[in-house]
Coordinates of C-alpha atoms and ligand atoms in Angstrom, one line a residue:
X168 CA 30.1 50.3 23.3
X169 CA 28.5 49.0 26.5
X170 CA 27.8 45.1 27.0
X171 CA 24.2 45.8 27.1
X172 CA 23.8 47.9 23.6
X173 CA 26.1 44.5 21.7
X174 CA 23.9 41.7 23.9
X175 CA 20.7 43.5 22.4
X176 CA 22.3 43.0 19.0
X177 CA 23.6 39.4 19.5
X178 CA 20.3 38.7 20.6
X179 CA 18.2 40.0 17.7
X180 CA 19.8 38.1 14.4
X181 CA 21.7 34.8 14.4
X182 CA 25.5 36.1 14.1
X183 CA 26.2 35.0 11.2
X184 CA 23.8 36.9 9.2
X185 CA 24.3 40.2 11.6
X186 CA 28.3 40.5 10.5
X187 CA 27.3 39.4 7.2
X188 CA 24.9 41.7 6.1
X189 CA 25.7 45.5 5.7
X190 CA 24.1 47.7 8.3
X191 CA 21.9 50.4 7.1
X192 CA 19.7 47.4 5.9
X193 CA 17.9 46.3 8.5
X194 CA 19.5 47.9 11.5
X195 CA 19.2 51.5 9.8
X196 CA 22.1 54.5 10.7
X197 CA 20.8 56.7 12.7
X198 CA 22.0 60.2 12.1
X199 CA 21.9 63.4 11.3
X200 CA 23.6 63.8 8.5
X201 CA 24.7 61.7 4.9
X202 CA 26.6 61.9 2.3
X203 CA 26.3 59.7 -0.7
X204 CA 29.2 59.6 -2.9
X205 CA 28.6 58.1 -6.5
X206 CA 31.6 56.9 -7.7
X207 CA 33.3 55.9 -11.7
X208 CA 35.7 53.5 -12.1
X209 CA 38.7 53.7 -14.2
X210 CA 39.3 51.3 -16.7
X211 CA 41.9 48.7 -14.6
X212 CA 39.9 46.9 -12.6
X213 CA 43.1 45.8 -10.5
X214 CA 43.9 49.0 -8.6
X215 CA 39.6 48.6 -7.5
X216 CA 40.0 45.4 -6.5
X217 CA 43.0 46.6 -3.9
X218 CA 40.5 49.9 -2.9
X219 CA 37.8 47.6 -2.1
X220 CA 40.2 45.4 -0.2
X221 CA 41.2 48.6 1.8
X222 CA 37.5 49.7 2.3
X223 CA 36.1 46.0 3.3
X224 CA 36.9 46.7 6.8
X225 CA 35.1 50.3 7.4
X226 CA 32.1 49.0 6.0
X227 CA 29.2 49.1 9.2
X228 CA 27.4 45.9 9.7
X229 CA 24.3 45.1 10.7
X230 CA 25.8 43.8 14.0
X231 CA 27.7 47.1 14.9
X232 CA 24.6 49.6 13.9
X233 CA 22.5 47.5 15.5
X234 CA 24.3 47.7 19.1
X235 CA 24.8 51.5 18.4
X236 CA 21.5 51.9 18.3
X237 CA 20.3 49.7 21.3
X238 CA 22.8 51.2 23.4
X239 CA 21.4 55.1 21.8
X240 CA 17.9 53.9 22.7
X241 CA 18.3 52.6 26.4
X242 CA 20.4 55.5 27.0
X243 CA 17.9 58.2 25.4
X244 CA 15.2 56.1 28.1
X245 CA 17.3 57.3 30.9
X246 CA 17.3 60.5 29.7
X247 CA 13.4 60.8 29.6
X248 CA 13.5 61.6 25.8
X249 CA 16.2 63.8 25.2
X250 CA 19.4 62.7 23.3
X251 CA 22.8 61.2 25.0
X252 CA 25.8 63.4 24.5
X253 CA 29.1 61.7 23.9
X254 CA 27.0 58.6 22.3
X255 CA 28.3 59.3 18.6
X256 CA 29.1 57.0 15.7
X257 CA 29.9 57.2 12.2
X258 CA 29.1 54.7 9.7
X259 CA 30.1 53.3 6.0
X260 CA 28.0 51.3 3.5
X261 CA 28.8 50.3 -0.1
X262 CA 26.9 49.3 -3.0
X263 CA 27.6 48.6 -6.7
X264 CA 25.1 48.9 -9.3
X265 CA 25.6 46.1 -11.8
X266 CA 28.0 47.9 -14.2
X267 CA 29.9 48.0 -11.7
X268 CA 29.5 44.3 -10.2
X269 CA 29.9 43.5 -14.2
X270 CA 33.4 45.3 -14.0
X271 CA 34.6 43.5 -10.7
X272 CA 33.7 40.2 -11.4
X273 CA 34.9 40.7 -15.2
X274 CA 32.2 38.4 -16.3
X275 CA 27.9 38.9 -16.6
X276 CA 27.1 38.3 -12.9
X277 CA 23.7 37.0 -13.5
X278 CA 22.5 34.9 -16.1
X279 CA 19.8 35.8 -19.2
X280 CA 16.7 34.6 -18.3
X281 CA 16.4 36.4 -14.7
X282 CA 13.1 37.4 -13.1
X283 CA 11.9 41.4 -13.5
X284 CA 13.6 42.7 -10.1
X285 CA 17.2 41.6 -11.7
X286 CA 16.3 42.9 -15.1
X287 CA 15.8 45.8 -13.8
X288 CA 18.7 46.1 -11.5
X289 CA 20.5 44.5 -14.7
X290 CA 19.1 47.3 -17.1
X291 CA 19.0 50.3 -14.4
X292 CA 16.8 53.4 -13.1
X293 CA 17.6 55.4 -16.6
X294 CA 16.2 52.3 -18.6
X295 CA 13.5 52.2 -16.1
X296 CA 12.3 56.0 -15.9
X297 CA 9.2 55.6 -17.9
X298 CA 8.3 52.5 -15.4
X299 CA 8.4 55.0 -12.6
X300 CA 6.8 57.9 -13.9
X301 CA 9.9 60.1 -14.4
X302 CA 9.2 61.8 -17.5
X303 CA 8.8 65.6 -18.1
X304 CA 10.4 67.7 -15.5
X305 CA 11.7 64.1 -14.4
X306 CA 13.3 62.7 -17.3
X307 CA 15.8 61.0 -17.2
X308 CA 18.3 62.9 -19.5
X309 CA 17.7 65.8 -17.3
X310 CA 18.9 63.9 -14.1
X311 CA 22.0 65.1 -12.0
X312 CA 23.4 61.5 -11.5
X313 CA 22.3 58.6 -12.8
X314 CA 22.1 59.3 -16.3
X315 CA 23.1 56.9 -19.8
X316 CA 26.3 59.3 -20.0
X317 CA 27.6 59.6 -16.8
X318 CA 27.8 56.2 -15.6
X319 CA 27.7 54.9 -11.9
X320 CA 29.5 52.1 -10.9
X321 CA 29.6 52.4 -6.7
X322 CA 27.7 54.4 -4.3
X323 CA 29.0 55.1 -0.4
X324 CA 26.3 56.3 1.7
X325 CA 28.7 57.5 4.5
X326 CA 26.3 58.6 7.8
X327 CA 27.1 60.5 11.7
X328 CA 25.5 62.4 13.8
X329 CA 28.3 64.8 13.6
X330 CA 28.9 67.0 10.7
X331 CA 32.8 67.5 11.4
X332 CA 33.0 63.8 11.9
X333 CA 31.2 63.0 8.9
X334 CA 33.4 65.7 7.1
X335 CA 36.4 64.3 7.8
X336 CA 35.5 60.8 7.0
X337 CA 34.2 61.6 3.6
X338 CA 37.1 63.1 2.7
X339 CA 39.6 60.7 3.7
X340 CA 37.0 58.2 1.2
X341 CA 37.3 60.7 -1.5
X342 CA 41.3 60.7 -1.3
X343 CA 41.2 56.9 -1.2
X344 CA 39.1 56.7 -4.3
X345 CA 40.8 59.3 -6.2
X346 CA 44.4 57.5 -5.1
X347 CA 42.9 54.6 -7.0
X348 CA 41.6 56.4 -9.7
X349 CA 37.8 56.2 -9.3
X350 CA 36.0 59.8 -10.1
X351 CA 33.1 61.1 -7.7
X352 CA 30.7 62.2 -10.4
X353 CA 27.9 63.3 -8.1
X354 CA 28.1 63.7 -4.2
X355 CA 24.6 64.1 -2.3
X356 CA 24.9 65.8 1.0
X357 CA 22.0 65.6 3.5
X358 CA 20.9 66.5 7.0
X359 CA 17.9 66.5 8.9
X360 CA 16.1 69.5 9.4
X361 CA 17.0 71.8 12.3
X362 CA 14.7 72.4 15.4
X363 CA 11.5 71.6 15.5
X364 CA 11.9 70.3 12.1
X365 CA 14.1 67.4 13.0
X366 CA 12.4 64.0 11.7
X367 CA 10.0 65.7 9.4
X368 CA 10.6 66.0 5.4
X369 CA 10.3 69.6 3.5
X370 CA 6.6 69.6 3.3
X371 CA 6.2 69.8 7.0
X372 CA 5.4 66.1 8.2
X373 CA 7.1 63.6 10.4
X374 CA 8.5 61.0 8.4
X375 CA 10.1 57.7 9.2
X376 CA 6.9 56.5 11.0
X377 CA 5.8 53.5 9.3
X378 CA 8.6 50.9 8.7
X379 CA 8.5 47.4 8.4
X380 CA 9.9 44.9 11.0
X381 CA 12.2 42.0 10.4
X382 CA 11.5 38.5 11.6
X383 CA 14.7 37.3 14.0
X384 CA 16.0 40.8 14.2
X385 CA 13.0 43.3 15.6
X386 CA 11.4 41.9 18.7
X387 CA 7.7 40.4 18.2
X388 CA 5.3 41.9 20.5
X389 CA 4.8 38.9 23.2
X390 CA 0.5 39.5 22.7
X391 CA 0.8 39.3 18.8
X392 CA 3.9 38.0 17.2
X393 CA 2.8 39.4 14.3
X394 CA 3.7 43.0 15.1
X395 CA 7.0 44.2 16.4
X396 CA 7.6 44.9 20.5
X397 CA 6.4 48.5 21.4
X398 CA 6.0 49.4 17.8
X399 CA 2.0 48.9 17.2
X400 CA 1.3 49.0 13.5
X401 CA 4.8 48.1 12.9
X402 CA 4.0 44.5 11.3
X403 CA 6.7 41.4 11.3
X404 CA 8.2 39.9 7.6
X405 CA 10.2 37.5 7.2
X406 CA 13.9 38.5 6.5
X407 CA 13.8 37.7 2.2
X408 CA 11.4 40.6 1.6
X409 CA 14.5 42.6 2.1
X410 CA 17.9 40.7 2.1
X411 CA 18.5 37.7 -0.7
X412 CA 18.7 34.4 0.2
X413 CA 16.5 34.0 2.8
X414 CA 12.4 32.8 2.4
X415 CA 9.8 35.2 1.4
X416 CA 6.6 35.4 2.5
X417 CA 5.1 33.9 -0.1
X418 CA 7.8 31.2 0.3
X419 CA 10.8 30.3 -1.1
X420 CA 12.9 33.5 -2.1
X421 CA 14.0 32.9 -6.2
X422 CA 17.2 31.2 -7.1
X423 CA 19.8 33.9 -7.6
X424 CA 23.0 33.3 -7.4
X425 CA 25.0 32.1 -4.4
X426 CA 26.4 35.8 -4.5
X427 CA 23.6 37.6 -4.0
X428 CA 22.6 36.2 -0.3
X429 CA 22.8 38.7 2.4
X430 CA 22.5 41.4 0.2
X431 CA 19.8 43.8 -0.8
X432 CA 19.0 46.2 -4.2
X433 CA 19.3 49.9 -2.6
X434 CA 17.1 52.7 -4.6
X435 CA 18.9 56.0 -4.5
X436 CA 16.8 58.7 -5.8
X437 CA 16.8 62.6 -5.5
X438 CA 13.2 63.6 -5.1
X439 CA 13.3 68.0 -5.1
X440 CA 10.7 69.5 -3.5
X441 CA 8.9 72.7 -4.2
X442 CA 7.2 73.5 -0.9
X443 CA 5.6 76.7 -1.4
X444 CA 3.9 76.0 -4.6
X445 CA 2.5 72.3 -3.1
X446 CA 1.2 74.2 -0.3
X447 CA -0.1 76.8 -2.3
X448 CA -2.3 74.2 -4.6
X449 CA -3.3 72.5 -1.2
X450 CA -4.9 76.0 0.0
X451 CA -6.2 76.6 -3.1
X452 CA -7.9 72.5 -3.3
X453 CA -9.7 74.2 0.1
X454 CA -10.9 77.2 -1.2
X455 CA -12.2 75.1 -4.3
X456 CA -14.3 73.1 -1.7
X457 CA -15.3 76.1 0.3
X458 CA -17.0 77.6 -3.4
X459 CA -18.6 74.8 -4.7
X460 CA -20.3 74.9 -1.0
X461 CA -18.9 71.5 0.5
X462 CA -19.9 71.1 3.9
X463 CA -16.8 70.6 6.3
X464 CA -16.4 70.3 9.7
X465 CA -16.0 73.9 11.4
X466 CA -12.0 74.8 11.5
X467 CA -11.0 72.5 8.9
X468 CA -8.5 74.3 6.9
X469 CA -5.6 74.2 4.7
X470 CA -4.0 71.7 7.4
X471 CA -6.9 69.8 6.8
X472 CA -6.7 68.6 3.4
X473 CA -2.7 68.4 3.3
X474 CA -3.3 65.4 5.9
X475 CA -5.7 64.4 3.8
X476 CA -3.2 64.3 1.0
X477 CA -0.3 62.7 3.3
X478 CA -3.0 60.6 5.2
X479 CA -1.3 61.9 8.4
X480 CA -1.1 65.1 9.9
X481 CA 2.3 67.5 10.6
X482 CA 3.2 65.8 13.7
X483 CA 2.7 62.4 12.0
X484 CA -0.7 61.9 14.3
X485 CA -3.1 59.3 11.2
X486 CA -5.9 60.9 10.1
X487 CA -7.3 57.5 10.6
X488 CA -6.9 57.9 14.2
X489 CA -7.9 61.8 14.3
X490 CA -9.5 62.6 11.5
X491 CA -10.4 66.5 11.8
X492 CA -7.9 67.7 14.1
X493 CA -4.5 67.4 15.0
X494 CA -3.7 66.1 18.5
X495 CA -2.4 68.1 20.7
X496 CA 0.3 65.8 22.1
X497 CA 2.5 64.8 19.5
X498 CA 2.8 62.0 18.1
X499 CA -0.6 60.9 19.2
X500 CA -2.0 57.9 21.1
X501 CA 1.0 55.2 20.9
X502 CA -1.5 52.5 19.0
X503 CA -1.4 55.2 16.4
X504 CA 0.2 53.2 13.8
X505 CA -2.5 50.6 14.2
X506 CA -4.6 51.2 11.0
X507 CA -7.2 49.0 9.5
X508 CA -8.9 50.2 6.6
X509 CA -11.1 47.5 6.2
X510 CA -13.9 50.0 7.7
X511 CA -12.8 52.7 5.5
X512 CA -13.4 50.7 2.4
X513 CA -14.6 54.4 0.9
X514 CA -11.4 56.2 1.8
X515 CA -14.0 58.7 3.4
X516 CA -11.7 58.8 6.4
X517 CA -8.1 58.3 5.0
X518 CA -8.7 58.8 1.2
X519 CA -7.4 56.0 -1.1
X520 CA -4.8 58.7 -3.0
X521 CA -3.5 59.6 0.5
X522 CA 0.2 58.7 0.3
X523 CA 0.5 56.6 3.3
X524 CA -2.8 54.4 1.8
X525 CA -0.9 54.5 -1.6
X526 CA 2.4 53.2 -0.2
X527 CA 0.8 51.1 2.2
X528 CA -2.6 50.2 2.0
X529 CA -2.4 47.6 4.6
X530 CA -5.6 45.4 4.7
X531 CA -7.4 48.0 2.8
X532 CA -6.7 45.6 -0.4
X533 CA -7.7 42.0 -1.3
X534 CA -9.1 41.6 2.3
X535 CA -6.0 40.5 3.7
X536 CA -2.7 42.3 4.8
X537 CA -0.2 39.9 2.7
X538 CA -0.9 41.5 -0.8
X539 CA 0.6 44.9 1.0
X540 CA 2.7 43.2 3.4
X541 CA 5.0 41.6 0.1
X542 CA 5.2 45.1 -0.9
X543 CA 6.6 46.8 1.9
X544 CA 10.6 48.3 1.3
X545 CA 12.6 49.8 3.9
X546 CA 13.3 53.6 4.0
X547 CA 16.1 55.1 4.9
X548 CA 16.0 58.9 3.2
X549 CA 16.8 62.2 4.6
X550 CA 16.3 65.9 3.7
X551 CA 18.6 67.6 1.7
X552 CA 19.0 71.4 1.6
X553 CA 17.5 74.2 3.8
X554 CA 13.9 74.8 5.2
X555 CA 11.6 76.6 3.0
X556 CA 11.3 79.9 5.4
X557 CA 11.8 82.6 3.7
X558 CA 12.5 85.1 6.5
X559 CA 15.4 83.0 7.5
X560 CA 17.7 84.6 4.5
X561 CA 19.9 83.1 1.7
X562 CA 19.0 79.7 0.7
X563 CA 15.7 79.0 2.4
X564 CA 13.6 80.8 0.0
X565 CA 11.5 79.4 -2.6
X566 CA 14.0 78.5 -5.3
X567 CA 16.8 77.1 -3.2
X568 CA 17.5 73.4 -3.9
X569 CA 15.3 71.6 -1.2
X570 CA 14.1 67.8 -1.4
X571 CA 14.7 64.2 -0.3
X572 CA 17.4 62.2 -0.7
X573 CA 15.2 58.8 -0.8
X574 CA 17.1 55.4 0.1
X575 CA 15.1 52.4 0.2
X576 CA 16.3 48.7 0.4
X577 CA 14.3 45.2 -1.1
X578 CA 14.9 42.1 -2.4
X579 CA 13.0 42.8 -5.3
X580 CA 13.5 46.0 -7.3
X581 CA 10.3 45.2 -9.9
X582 CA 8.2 43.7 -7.5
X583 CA 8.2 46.4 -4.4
X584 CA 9.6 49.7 -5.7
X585 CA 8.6 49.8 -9.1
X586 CA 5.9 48.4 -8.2
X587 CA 4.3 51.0 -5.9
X588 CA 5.8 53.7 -8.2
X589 CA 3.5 52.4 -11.2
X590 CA 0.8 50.6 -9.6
X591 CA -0.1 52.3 -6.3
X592 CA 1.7 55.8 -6.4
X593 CA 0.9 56.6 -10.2
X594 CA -2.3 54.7 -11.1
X595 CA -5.3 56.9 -11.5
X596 CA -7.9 53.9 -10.8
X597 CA -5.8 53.2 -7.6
X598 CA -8.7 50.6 -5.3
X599 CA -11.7 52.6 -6.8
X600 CA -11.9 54.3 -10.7
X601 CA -10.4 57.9 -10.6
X602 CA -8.8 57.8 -7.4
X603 CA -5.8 60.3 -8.4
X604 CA -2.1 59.9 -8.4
X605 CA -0.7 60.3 -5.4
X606 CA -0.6 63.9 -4.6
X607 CA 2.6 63.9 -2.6
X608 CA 4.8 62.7 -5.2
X609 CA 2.8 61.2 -7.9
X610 CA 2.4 62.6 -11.5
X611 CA -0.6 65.4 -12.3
X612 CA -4.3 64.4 -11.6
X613 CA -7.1 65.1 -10.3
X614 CA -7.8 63.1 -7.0
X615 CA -11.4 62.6 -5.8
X616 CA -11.8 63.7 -2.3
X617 CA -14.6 61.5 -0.9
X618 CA -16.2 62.2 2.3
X619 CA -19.2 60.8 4.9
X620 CA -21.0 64.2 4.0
X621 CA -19.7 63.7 0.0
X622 CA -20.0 59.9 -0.5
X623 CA -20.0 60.8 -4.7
X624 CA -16.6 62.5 -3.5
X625 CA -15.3 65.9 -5.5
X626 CA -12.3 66.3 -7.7
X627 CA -9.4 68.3 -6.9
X628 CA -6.4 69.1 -8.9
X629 CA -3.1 68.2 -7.6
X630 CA -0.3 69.0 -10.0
X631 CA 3.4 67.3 -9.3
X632 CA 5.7 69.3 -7.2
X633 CA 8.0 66.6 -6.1
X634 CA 10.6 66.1 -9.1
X635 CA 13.1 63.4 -9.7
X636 CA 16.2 64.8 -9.9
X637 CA 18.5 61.6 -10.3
X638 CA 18.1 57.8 -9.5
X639 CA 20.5 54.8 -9.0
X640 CA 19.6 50.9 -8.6
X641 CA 22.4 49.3 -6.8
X642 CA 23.0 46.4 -5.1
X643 CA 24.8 46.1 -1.4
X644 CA 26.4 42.9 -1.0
X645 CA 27.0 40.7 2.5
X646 CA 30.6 41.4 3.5
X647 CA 31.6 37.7 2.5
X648 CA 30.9 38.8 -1.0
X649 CA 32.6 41.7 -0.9
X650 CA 35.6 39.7 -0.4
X651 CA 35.6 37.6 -2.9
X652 CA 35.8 40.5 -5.6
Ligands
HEM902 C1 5.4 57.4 4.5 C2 6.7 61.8 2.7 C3 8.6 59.6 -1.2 C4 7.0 55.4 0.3 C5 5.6 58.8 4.3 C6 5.2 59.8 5.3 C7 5.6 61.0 4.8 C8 6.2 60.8 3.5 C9 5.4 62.3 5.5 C10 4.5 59.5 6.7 C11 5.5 59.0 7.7 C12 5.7 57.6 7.8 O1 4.7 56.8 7.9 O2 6.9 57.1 7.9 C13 7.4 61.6 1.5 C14 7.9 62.6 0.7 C15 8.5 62.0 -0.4 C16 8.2 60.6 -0.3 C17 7.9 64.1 1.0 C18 9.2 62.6 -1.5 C19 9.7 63.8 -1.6 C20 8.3 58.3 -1.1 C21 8.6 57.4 -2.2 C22 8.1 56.1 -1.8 C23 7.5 56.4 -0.4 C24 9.3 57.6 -3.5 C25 8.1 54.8 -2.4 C26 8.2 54.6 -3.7 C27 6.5 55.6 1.6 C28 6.0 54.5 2.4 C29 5.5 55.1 3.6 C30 5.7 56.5 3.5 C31 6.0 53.0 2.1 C32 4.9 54.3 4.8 C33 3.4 54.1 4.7 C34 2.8 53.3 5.8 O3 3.4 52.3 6.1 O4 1.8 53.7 6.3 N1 6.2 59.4 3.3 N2 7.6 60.4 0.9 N3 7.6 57.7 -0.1 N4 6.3 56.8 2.3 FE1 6.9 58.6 1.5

């Protein structure tokens, strides 16, 4: 690693916290391919303890990813865009969910009376399906990992931008655990899609866009420290939204333990994703308009009301920005993360069941940014399985496995993701009566499209073709913690 990629990470978070605090937090791994291994313990706790021990120092922290990816980035500059061979890494995170911390620490890690985030992480995803709309083709019992009978105690999310390299170190983590009798009962590979595909999910769009920044770690923008340096849109929160034991915007972060501090509750979720049939009711929400004689602007098409239902379009361009065409550079003008929707109060521009304005509605609610802002969770997912295209042969057509291996991190598991699970993604009367679910990933509804030329809107149907396939709430500790186990 070059002097300049680990003086950009010095610089960015006291030192202390940045070898503390495991690193596909806040710095993120950036790669092309993961592999999360869920693992069962066995019933000694002893021979854990020692497998731990021996893992402790191959866990990535913030620190290392960090300069990884500053050295990537400057390099990637140099190379007017494209990416820097012989740059590679490979990285290691762990997190237990609390059965697991339960097991290690032989005694009830956090008390009774807890706030929601730790009752849920205390109860987990299973308890909490019906919270997060996972019911019917999502139920729980149905899951692949995650479920009552097949419990989860640790989860390594093992990342490279090489597929051998990632190969070998996976395996070399699975001979470990099994040496020390823990049981991989569900392994998750992903990748990112190949080609022109890279960055985007299954559907088609660019993903990864809109991510919060992190105060003392991403750069504030010298004109307006409130959003991050060369990231416009990108706003600044203070450190406890994501990691315990440091303030919240709202304040003071809760009292947890002393345990907890540097750490952040991971959501691991398998979200499958049946492309052809969610672009096949987006064409057919068109032709619905085209009947009942909508008027649209002239070439408005399919394309049209998929950004509509994202709230971006393929290449990732807002439909806040460009609202009836695509761009023709990609990714659009570079304030293009810059959304307000105070003047879109209507969602005539960017609807209000757009997923972007559900996830993120920005100032678009209460007036003010904060009500969003304490909302906000990292993402750090990646596509599983092969593109949808049929013509490409054996496992790209319609019924192969495809989907999203979803990853987010948060100091609060109630009070971000559940949260915009039940309250933004999955609430009908989402900002204005009959909104819709979220017709990305949200549960059936009808959504009502509202437009300058139909201000009394029109409702379409948009049935769920996004279902969960398994979820784990876990929790990654700082390195200091991990330890002490
Ligand atoms: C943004 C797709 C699941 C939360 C996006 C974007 C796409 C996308 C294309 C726009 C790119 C960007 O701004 O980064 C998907 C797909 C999903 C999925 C295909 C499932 C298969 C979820 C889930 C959540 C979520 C489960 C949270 C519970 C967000 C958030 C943003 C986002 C917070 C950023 C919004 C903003 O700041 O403007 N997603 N997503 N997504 N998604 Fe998802």
């Amino acid at each position: 690693m070059s002097d300049h990629g680990a003086d950009a990470a010095a610089r960015k978070l006291p030192l202390r916290y940045s070898d503390d605090i495991q690193g596909d937090i806040l710095a993120g791994f950036r790669k092309d391919h993961e592999t999360v291994l869920m693992l069962r313990f066995p019933d000694d706790p002893e021979p854990v303890r020692k497998w731990l021990r021996r893992l402790i120092p191959q866990i990535s922290t913030t620190r290392q990813v960090a300069a990884f990816n500053a050295e990537y980035s400057t390099a990637r500059h140099t190379l007017a865009g494209t990416d820097p061979a012989g740059l590679s890494a490979t990285w290691m995170n762990v997190s237990l969910t609390y059965p697991g911390l339960k097991f290690l620490m032989g005694t009830e890690p956090l008390p009774d009376q807890e706030p929601d985030g730790v009752q849920a992480f205390v109860q987990g995803a299973f308890a909490r399906a019906e919270i997060n709309g996972d019911q019917g083709d999502s139920a729980p019992e149905e899951w692949l990992f995650g479920r009552a009978d097949q419990p989860v105690h640790a989860v390594l999310t093992i990342a490279s931008d090489d597929q051998a390299k990632l190969e070998v170190r996976a395996s070399e983590l699975r001979v470990a655990a099994a040496r020390a009798g823990l049981t991989v009962t569900f392994e998750q590979v992903g990748a990112t899609l190949p080609g022109e595909r890279r960055g985007h999910e299954h559907f088609g769009f660019k993903d990864g866009i809109s991510q919060p920044g992190v105060r003392d770690f991403d750069r504030p923008d010298p004109r307006d420290p409130i959003h991050v340096d060369g990231k416009p849109g990108t706003r600044i929160l203070p450190a406890g939204e994501f990691v315990l034991g440091h303030p919240k915007l709202t304040g003071d972060a809760p009292q947890l333990p002393e345990w907890t501090r540097n750490g952040s509750f991971q959501v691991v979720r398998r979200l499958a994703q049946d492309v052809p049939a969610w672009w096949a009711q987006a064409g057919a929400a068109r032709r619905q308009l085209d009947k009942e004689g909508v008027e649209l602007p002239p070439g408005t098409g399919t394309e049209w009301l998929a950004a509509r239902a994202v709230g971006r379009w393929r290449s990732g361009a807002s439909v806040a920005h460009n609202p009836n065409a695509e761009p023709p550079t990609k990714p659009g003008a570079p304030d293009d993360n810059l959304i307000s929707y105070v003047e879109d109060g209507e969602g005539h521009t960017t609807p209000h069941f757009a997923h972007i304005r559900k996830t993120n509605p920005r100032d678009g609610i209460g007036g003010d940014f904060a009500p969003a802002d304490v909302r906000r969770i990292i993402r750090r997912g990646i596509p599983y399985g092969q593109p949808f295209d049929p013509a490409a042969g054996q496992g790209h057509g319609p019924d192969a496995d495809r989907g999203l291996v979803f990853i987010a991190y948060m100091s609060d598991l109630a009070f971000q993701f559940e949260f915009l699970q039940q309250a933004w993604i999955n609430n009908r009367d989402f900002l204005q009566a009959e909104t819709g679910t979220d017709p990305v990933i949200g549960v059936d509804s009808d959504v009502t499209l509202k437009l300058d030329t139909l201000p009394s809107g029109r409702k379409l149907h948009f049935a769920q073709f996004v279902r969960t396939e398994g979820t784990v709430y876990a929790f990654a500790p700082s390195l200091s913690t991990l330890r002490e186990l």
